[in-house]
Coordinates of C-alpha atoms in Angstrom, one line a residue:
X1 CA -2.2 -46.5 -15.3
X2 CA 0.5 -45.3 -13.0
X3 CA 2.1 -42.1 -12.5
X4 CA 5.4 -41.4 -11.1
X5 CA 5.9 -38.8 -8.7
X6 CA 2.1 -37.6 -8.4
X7 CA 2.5 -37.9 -4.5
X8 CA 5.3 -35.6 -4.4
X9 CA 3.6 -33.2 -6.6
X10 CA 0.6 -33.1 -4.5
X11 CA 2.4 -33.1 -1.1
X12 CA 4.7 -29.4 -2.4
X13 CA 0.9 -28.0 -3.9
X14 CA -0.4 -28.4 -0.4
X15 CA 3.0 -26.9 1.1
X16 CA 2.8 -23.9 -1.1
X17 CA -0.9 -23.5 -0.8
X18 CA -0.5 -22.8 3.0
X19 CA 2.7 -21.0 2.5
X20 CA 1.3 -18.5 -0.1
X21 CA -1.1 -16.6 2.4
X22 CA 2.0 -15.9 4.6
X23 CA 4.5 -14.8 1.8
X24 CA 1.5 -12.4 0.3
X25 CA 1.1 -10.9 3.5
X26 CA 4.1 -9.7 3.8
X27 CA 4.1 -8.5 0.3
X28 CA 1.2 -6.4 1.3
X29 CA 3.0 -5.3 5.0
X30 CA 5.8 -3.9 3.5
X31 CA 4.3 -2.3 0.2
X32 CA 2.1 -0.4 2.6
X33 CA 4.5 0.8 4.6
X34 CA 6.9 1.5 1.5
X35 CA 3.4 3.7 0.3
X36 CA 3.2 5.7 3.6
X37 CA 6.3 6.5 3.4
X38 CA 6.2 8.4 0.2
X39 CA 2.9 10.0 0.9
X40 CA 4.3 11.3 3.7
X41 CA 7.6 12.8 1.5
X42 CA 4.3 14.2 -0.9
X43 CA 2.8 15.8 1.9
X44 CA 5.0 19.1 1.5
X45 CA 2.3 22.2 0.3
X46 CA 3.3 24.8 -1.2
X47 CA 0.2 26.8 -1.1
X48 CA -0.9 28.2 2.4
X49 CA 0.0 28.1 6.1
X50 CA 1.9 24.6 6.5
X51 CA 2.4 23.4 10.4
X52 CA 2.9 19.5 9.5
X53 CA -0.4 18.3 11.1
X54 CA -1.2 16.3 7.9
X55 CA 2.1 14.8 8.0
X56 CA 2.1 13.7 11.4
X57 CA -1.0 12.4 11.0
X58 CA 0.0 10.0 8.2
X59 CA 0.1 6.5 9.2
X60 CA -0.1 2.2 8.2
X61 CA -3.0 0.4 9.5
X62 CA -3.4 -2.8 9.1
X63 CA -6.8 -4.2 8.2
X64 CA -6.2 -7.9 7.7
X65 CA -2.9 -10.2 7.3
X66 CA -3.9 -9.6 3.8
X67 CA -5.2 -5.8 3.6
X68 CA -3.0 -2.7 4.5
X69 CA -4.6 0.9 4.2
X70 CA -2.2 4.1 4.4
X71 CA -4.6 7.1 6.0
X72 CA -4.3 10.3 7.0
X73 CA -6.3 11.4 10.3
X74 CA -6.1 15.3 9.6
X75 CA -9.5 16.6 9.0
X76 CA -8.9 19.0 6.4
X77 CA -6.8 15.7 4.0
X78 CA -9.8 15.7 1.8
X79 CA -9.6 19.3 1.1
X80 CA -5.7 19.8 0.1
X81 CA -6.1 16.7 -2.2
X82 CA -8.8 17.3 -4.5
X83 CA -8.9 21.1 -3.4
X84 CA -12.0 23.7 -3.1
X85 CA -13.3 26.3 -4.9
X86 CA -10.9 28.7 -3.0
X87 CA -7.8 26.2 -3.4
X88 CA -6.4 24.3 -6.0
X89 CA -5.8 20.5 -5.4
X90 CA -2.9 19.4 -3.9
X91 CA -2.3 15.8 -4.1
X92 CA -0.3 13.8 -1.5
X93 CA -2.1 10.3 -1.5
X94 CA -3.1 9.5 -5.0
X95 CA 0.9 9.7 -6.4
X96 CA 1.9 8.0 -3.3
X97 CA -0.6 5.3 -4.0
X98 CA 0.3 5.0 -7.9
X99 CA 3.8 4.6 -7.4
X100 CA 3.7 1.8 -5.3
X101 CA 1.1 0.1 -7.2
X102 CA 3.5 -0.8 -10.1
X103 CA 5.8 -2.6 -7.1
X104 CA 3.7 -3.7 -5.2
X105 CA 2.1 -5.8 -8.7
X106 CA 6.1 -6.9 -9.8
X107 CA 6.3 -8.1 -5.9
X108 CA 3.1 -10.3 -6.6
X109 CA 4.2 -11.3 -10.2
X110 CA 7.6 -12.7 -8.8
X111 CA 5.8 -14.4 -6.0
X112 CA 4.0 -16.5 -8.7
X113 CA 6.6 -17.1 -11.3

């Protein structure tokens, strides 16, 4: 049995295989930066005294070619997003996080199609 064209086939699998990582990570780059971003557009409270230290402190870090995180440095980040028994929550991350989750998974899904 012969097959037509099984080399070629093979030979473009390998290509994309090695190309894939690269493409994905910048996939992952820019959706993380894109996710800063709009955290740092959350990070306006409206509850307290407000002097911008959690928004400075905002920034992309990049684990791996294939792992971004989006953090916030400022001590007191915990406490204005789920809030204390004094405060009510605040959320700056979480929306920030959800709304680049949809893109960032349409990125991926045209990636593969």
């Amino acid at each position: 049995m012969d097959l037509d064209g099984l080399d070629a086939l093979l030979a473009k699998l390998d290509r994309m295989n090695r190309d894939i990582e690269d493409d994905v990570g910048k996939i992952v780059k820019n959706n993380t930066i894109e996710m800063t971003e709009n955290v740092v557009k959350n990070a306006e409270f409206t509850q307290g005294y407000q002097t911008g230290y959690t928004k400075r402190n905002i920034e992309t870090k990049m684990v791996s070619k294939l792992a971004g995180k989006t953090i916030s440095k400022s001590e007191h980040s915990g406490y204005l997003e789920f809030g204390t028994r004094f405060m009510d929550a605040q959320p700056f991350i979480f929306p920030g996080f959800y709304n680049q989750k949809k893109q960032f998974l349409d990125d991926l899904n045209r990636l593969v199609k």
